[in-house]
PDB file of C-alpha atoms in Angstrom:
ATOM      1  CA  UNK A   1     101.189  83.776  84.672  1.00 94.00           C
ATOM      2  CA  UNK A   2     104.478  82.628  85.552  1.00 98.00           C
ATOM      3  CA  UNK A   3     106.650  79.401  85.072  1.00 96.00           C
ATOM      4  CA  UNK A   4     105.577  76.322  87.069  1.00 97.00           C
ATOM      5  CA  UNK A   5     108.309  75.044  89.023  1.00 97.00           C
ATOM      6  CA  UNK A   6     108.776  70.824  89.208  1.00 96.00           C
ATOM      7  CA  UNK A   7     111.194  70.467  92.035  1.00 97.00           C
ATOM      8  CA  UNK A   8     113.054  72.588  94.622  1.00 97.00           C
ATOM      9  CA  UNK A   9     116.190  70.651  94.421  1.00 96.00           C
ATOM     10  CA  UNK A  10     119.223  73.336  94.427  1.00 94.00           C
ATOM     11  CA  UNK A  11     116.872  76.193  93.710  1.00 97.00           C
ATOM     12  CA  UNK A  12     118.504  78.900  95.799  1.00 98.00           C
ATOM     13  CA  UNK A  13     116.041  80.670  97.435  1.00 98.00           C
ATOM     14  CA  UNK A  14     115.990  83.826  99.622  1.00 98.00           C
ATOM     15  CA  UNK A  15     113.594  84.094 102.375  1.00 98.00           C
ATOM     16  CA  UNK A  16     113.603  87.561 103.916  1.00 98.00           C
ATOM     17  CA  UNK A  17     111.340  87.267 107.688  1.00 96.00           C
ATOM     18  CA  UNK A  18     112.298  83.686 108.552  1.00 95.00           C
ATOM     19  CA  UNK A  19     112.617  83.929 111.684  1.00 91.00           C
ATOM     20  CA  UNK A  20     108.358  83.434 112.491  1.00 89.00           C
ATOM     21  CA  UNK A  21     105.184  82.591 111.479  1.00 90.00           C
ATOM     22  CA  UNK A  22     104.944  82.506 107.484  1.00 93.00           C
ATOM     23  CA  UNK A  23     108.439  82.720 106.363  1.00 94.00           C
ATOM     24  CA  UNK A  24     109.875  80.979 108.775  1.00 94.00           C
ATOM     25  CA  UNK A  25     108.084  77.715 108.059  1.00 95.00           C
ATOM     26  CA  UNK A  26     108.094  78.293 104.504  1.00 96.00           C
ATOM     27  CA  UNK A  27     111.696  78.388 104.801  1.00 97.00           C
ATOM     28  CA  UNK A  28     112.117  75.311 106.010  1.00 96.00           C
ATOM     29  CA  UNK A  29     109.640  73.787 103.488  1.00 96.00           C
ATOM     30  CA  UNK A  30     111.810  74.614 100.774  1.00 97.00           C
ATOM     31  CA  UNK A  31     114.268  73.424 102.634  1.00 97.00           C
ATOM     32  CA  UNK A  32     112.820  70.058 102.796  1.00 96.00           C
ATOM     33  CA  UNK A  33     112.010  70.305  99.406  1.00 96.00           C
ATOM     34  CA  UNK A  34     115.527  70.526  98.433  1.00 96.00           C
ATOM     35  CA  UNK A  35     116.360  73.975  98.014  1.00 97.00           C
ATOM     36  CA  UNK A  36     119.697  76.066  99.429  1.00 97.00           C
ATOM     37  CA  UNK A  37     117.679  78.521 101.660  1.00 97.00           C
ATOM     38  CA  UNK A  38     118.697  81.850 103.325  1.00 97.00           C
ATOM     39  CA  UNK A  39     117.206  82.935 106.029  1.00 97.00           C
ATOM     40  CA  UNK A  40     117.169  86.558 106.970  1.00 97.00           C
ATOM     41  CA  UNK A  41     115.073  88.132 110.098  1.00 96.00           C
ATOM     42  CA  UNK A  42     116.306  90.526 112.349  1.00 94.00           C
ATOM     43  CA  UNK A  43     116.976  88.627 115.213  1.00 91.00           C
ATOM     44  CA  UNK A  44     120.280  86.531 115.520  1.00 92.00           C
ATOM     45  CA  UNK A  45     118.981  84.357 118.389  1.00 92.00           C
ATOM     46  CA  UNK A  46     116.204  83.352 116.477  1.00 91.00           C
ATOM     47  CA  UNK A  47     117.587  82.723 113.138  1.00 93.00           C
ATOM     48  CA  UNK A  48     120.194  80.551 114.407  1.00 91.00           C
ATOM     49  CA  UNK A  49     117.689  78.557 116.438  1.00 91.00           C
ATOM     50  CA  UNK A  50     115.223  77.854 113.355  1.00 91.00           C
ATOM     51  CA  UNK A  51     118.593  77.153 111.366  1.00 92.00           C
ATOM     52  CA  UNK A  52     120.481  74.746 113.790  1.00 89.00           C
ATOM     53  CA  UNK A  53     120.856  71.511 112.510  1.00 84.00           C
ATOM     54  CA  UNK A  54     118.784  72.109 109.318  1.00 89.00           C
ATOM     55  CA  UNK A  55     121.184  71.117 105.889  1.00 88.00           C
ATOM     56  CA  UNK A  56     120.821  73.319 103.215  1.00 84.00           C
ATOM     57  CA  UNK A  57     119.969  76.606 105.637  1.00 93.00           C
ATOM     58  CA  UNK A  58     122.008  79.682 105.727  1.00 94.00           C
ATOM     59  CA  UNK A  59     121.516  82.427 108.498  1.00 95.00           C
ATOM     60  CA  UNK A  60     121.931  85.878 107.084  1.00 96.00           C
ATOM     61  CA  UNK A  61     120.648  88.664 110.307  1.00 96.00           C
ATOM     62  CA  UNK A  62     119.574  91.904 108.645  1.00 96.00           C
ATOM     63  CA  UNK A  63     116.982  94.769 109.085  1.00 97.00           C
ATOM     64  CA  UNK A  64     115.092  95.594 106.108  1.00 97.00           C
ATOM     65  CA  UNK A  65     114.621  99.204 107.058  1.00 98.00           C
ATOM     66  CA  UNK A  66     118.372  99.289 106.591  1.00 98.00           C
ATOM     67  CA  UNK A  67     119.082  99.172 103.020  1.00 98.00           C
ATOM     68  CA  UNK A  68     122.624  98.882 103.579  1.00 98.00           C
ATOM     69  CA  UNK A  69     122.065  95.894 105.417  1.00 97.00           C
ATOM     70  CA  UNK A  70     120.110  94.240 102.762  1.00 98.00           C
ATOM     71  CA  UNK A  71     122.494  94.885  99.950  1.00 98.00           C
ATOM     72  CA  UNK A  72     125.182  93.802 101.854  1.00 98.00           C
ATOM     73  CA  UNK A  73     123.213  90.374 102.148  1.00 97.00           C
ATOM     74  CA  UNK A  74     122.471  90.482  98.429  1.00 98.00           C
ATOM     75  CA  UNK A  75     125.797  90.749  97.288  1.00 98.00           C
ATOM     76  CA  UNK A  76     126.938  88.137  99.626  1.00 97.00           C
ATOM     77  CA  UNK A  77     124.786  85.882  98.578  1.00 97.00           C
ATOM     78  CA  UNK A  78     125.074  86.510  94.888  1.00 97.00           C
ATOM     79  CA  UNK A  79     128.962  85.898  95.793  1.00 97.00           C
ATOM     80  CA  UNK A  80     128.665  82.440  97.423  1.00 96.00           C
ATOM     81  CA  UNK A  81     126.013  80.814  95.281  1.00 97.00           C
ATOM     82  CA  UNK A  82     126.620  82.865  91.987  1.00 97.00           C
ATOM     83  CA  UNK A  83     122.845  83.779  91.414  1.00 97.00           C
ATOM     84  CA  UNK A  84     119.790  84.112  92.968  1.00 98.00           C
ATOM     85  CA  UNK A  85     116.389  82.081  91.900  1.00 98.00           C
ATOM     86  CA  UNK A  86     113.774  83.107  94.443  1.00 98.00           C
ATOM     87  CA  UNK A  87     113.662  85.932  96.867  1.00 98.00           C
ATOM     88  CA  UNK A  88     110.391  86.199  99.422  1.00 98.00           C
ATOM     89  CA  UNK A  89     110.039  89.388 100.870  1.00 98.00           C
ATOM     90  CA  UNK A  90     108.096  87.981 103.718  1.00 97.00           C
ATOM     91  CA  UNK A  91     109.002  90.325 106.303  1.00 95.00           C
ATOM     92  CA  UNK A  92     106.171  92.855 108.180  1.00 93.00           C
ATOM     93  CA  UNK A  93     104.395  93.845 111.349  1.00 92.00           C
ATOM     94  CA  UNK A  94     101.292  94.918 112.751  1.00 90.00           C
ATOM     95  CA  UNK A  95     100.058  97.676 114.599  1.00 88.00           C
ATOM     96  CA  UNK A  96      96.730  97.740 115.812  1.00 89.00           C
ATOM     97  CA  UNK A  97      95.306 101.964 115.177  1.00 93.00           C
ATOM     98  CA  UNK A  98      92.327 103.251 114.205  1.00 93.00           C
ATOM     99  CA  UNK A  99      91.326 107.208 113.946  1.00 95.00           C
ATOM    100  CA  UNK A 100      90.857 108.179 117.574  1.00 95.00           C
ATOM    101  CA  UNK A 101      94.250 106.214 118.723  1.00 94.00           C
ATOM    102  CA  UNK A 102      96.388 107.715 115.694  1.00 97.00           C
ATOM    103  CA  UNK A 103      99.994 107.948 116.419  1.00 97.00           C
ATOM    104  CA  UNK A 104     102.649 109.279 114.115  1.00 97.00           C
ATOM    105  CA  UNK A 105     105.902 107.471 114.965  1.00 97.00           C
ATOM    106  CA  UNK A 106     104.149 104.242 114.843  1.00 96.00           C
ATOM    107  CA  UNK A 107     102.511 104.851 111.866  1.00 97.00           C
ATOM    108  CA  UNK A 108     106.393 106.079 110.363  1.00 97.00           C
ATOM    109  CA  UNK A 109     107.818 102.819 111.524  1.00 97.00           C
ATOM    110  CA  UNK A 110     105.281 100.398 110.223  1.00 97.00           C
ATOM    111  CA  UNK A 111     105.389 102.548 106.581  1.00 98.00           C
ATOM    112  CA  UNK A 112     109.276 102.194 107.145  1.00 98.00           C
ATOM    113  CA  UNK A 113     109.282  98.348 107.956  1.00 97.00           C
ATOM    114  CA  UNK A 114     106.318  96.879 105.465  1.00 97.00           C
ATOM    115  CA  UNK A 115     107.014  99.231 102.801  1.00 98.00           C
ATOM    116  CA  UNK A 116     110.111 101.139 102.379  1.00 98.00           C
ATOM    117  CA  UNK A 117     111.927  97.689 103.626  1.00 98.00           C
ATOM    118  CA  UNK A 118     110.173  95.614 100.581  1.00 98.00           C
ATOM    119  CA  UNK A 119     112.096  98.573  98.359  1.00 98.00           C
ATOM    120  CA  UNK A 120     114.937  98.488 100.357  1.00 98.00           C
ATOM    121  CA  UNK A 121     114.977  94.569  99.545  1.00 98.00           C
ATOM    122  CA  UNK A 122     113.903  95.382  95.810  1.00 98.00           C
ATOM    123  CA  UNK A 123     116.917  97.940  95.157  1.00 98.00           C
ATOM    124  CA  UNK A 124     119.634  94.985  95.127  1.00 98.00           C
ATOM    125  CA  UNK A 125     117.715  92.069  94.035  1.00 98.00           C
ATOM    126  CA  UNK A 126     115.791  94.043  90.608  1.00 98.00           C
ATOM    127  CA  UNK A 127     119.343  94.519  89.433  1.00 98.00           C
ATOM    128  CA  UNK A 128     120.475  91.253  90.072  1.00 98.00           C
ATOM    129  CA  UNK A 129     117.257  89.258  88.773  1.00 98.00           C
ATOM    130  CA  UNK A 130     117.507  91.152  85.410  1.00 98.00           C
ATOM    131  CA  UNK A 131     121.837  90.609  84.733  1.00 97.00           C
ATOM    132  CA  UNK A 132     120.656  86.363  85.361  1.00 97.00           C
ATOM    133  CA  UNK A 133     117.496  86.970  83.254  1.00 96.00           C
ATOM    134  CA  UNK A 134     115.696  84.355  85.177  1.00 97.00           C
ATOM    135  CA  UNK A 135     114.396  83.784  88.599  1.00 98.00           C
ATOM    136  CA  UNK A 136     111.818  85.484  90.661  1.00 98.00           C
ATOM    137  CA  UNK A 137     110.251  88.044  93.803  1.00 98.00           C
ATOM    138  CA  UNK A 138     107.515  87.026  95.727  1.00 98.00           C
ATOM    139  CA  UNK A 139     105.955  89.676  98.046  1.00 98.00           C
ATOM    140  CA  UNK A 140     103.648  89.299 101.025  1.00 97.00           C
ATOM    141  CA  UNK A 141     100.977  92.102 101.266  1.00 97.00           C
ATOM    142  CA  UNK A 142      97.507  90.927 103.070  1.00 95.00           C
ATOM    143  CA  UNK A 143      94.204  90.704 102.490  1.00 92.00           C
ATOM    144  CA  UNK A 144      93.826  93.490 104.569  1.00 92.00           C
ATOM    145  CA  UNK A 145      95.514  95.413 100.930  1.00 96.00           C
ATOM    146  CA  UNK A 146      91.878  94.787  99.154  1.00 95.00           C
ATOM    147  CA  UNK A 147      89.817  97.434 101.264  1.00 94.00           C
ATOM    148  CA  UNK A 148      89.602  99.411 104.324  1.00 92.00           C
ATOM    149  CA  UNK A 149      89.036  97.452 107.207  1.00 88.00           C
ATOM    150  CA  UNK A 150      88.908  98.512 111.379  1.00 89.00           C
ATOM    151  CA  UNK A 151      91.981  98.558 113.402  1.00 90.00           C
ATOM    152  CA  UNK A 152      94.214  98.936 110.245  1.00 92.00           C
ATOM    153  CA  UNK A 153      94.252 102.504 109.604  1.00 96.00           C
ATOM    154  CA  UNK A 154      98.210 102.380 108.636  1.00 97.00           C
ATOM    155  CA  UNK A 155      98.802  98.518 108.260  1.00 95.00           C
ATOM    156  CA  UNK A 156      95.807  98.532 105.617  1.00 96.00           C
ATOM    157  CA  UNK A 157      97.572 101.439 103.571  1.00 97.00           C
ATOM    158  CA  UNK A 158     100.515  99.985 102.981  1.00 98.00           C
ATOM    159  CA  UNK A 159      99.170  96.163 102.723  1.00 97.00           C
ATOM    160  CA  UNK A 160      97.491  98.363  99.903  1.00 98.00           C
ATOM    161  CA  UNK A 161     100.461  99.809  98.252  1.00 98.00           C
ATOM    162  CA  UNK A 162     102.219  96.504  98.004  1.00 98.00           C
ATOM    163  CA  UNK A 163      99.472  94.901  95.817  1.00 98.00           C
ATOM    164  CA  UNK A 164      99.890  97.808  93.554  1.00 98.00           C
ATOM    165  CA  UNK A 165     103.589  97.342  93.407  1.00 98.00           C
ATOM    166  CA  UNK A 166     103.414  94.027  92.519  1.00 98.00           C
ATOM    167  CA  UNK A 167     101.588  94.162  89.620  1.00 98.00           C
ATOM    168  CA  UNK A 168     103.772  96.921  88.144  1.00 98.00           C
ATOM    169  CA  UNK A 169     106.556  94.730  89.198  1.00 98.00           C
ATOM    170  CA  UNK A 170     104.841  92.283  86.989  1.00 98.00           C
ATOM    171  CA  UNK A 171     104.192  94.525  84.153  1.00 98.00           C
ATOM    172  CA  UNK A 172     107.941  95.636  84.129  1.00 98.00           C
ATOM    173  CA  UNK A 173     109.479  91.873  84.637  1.00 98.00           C
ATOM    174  CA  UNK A 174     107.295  89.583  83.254  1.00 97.00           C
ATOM    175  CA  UNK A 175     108.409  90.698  79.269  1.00 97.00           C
ATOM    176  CA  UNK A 176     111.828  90.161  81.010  1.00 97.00           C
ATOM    177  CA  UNK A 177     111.642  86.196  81.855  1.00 97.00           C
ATOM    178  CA  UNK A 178     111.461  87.027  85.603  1.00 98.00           C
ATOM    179  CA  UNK A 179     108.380  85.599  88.051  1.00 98.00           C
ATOM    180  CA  UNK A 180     106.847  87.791  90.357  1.00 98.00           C
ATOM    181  CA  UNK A 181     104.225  86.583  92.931  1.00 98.00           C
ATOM    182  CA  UNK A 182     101.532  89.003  95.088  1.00 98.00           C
ATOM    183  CA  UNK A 183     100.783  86.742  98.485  1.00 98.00           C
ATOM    184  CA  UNK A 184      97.843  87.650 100.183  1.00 96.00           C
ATOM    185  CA  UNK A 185      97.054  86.253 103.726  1.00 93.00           C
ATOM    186  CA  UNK A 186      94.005  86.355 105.443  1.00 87.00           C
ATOM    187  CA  UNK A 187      94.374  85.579 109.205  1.00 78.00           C
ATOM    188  CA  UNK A 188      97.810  83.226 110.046  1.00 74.00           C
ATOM    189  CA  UNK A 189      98.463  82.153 113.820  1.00 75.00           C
ATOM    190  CA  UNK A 190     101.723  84.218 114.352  1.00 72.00           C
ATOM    191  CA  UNK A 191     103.380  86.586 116.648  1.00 69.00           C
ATOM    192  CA  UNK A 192     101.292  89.300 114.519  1.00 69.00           C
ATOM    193  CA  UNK A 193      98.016  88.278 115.050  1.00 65.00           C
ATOM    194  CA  UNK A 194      98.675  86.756 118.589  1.00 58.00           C
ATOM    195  CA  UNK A 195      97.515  90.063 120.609  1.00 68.00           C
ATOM    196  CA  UNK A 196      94.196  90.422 118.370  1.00 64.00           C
ATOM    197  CA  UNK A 197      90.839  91.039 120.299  1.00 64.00           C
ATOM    198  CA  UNK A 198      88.751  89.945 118.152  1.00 62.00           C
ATOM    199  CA  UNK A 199      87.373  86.886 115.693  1.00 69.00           C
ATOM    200  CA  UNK A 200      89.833  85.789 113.139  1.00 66.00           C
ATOM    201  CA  UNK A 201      87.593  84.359 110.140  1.00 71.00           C
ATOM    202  CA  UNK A 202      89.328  81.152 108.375  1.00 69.00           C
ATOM    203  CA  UNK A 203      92.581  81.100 111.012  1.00 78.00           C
ATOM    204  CA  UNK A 204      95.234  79.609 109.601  1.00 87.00           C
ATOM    205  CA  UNK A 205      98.311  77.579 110.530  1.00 92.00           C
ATOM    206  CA  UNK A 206     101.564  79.029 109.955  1.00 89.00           C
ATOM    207  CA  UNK A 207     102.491  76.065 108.104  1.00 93.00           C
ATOM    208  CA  UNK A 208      99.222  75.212 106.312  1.00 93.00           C
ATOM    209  CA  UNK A 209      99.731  79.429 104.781  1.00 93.00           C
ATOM    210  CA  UNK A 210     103.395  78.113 104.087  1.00 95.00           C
ATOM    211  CA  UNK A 211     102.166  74.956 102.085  1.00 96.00           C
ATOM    212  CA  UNK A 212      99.584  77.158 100.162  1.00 96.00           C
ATOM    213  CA  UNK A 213     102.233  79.653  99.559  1.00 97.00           C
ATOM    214  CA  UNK A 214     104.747  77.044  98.115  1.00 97.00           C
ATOM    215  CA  UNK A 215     101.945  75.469  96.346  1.00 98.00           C
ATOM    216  CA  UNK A 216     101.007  78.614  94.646  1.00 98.00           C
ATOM    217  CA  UNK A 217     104.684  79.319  93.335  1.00 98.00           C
ATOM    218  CA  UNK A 218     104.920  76.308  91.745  1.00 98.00           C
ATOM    219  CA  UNK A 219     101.854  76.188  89.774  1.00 98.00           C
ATOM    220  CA  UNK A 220     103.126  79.817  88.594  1.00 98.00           C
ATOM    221  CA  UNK A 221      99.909  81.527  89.790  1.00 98.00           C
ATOM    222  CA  UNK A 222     100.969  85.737  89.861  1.00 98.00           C
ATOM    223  CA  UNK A 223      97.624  86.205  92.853  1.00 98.00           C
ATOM    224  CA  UNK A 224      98.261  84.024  95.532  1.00 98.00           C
ATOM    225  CA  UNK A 225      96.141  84.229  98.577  1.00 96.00           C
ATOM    226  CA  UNK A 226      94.204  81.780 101.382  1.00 94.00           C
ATOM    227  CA  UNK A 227      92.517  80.539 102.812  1.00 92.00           C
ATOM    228  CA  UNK A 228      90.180  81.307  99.682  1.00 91.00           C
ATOM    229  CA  UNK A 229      86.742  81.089 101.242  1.00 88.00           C
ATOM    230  CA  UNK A 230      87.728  83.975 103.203  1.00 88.00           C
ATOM    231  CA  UNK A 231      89.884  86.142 101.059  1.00 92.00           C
ATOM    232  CA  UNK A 232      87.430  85.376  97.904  1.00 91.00           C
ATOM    233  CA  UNK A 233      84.606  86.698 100.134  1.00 89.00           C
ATOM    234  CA  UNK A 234      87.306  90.050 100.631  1.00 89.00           C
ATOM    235  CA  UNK A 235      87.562  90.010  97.117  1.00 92.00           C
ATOM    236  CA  UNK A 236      83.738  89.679  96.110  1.00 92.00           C
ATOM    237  CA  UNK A 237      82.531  92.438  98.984  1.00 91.00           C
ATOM    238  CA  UNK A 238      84.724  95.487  97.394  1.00 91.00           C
ATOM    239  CA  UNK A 239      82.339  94.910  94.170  1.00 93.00           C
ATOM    240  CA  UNK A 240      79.474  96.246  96.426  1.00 93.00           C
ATOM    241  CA  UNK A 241      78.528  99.632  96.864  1.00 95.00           C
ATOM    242  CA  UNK A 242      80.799 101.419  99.596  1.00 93.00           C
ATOM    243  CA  UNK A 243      77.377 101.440 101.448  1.00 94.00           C
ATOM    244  CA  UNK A 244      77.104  97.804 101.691  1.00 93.00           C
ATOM    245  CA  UNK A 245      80.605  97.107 101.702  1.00 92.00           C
ATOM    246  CA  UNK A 246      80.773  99.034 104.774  1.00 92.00           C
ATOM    247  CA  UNK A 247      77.939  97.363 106.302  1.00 91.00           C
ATOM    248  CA  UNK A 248      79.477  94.147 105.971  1.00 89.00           C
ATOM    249  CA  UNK A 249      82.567  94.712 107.423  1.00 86.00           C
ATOM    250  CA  UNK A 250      81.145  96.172 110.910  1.00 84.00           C
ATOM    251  CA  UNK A 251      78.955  93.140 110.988  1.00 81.00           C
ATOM    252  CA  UNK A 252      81.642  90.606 109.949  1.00 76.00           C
ATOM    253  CA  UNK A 253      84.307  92.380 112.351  1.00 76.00           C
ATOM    254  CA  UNK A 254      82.024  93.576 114.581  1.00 73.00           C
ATOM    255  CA  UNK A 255      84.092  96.602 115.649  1.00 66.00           C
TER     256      UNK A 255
END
């Protein structure tokens, strides 16, 4: 559904939540690969660790939930290297909450970071993507997007609302020549998943997600998700009745 891509080499590719888990070693794999990679994450310290000594690495600090910030980055960017081929809007957190635990001003600033940042991110880049007529947006949602699951009573929602942006991104940009790629995790061992409770089906590696990631962009796929005997399973459950659907997950979860 979109272009393959051959070979990294000089492809200049923006990585937005490099400074972890996922993006960070995805980063670096395109890096490797022989791409000109930016890294952006919020934290300087860390950035300019996972950047030192690494050729072909740029660190660019921001905070999506300023979109100031990020079109400050953007226009930088666009300034040094005279385009932009890939962006990957990788950055997100997690906050455990179900119904009896709900809390408004953490439920504001995870809407704020894993949603209105992706449009923050999506208010410089759309412009720029359609002048150059080329290039592409990959965005990380979750497999938590496909249904409602426990615990995720505000990360689910806006996993959610990112799979439906992406395919109207898709709808809007594919006519226009530009790739656009919906990532869907299941469970990755990062600093988000670190403080869970309970069973993880199908952990993952950071870098094993990265290499499926990368691997997915360059065969062109638009759906882009591992590890797939887990997220196919997701995928397969939300044809059941709600009944059984809900059944499942409180014996899969058990919680």
């Amino acid at each position: 559904m979109n272009p393959a891509i051959t070979s990294w080499k000089d492809k200049r590719v923006w990585v937005i939540g490099a400074s972890t888990g996922i993006g960070e070693a995805c980063a670096h794999l395109l890096v490797d690969g022989g791409a000109r990679v930016a890294f952006s994450a919020r934290s300087v310290e860390k950035l300019a660790a996972t950047t030192a000594n690494t050729p072909g690495a740029m660190a660019l600090p921001l905070d999506v939930t300023d979109s100031a910030a990020v079109a400050a980055a953007c226009k930088r960017l666009v300034a040094e290297w005279g385009g932009i081929d890939l962006v990957l809007v990788v950055a997100g957190g997690y906050n455990e909450m179900r119904a009896d635990s709900f809390d408004l001003a953490l439920a504001n600033g995870l809407i704020d970071l894993n949603l209105r940042g992706v449009f923050n991110c999506l208010a410089p880049v759309l412009p720029q993507l359609l002048r150059q007529g080329t290039g592409g947006i990959g965005i990380v949602a979750s497999v938590a997007g496909y249904g409602g699951l426990p615990k995720a009573l505000v990360y689910g929602p806006t996993k959610a609302a990112l799979i439906n942006l992406t395919e109207s991104l898709y709808l809007d940009l594919h006519p226009k020549g530009i790739a656009v790629y919906q990532i869907n995790p299941g469970f990755v061992d990062t600093p988000l998943t670190a403080h869970n409770d309970f069973e993880m089906p199908a952990l993952m590696t950071a870098k094993d997600a990265a290499a499926q990631l990368v691997d997915g962009i360059e065969r062109g796929q638009f759906h882009i998700h591992f590890p797939r005997r887990f997220t196919n399973s997701m995928r397969l459950a939300r044809l059941l009745p709600y009944r059984l659907y809900f059944w499942l997950i409180h014996k899969v979860t058990k919680l």
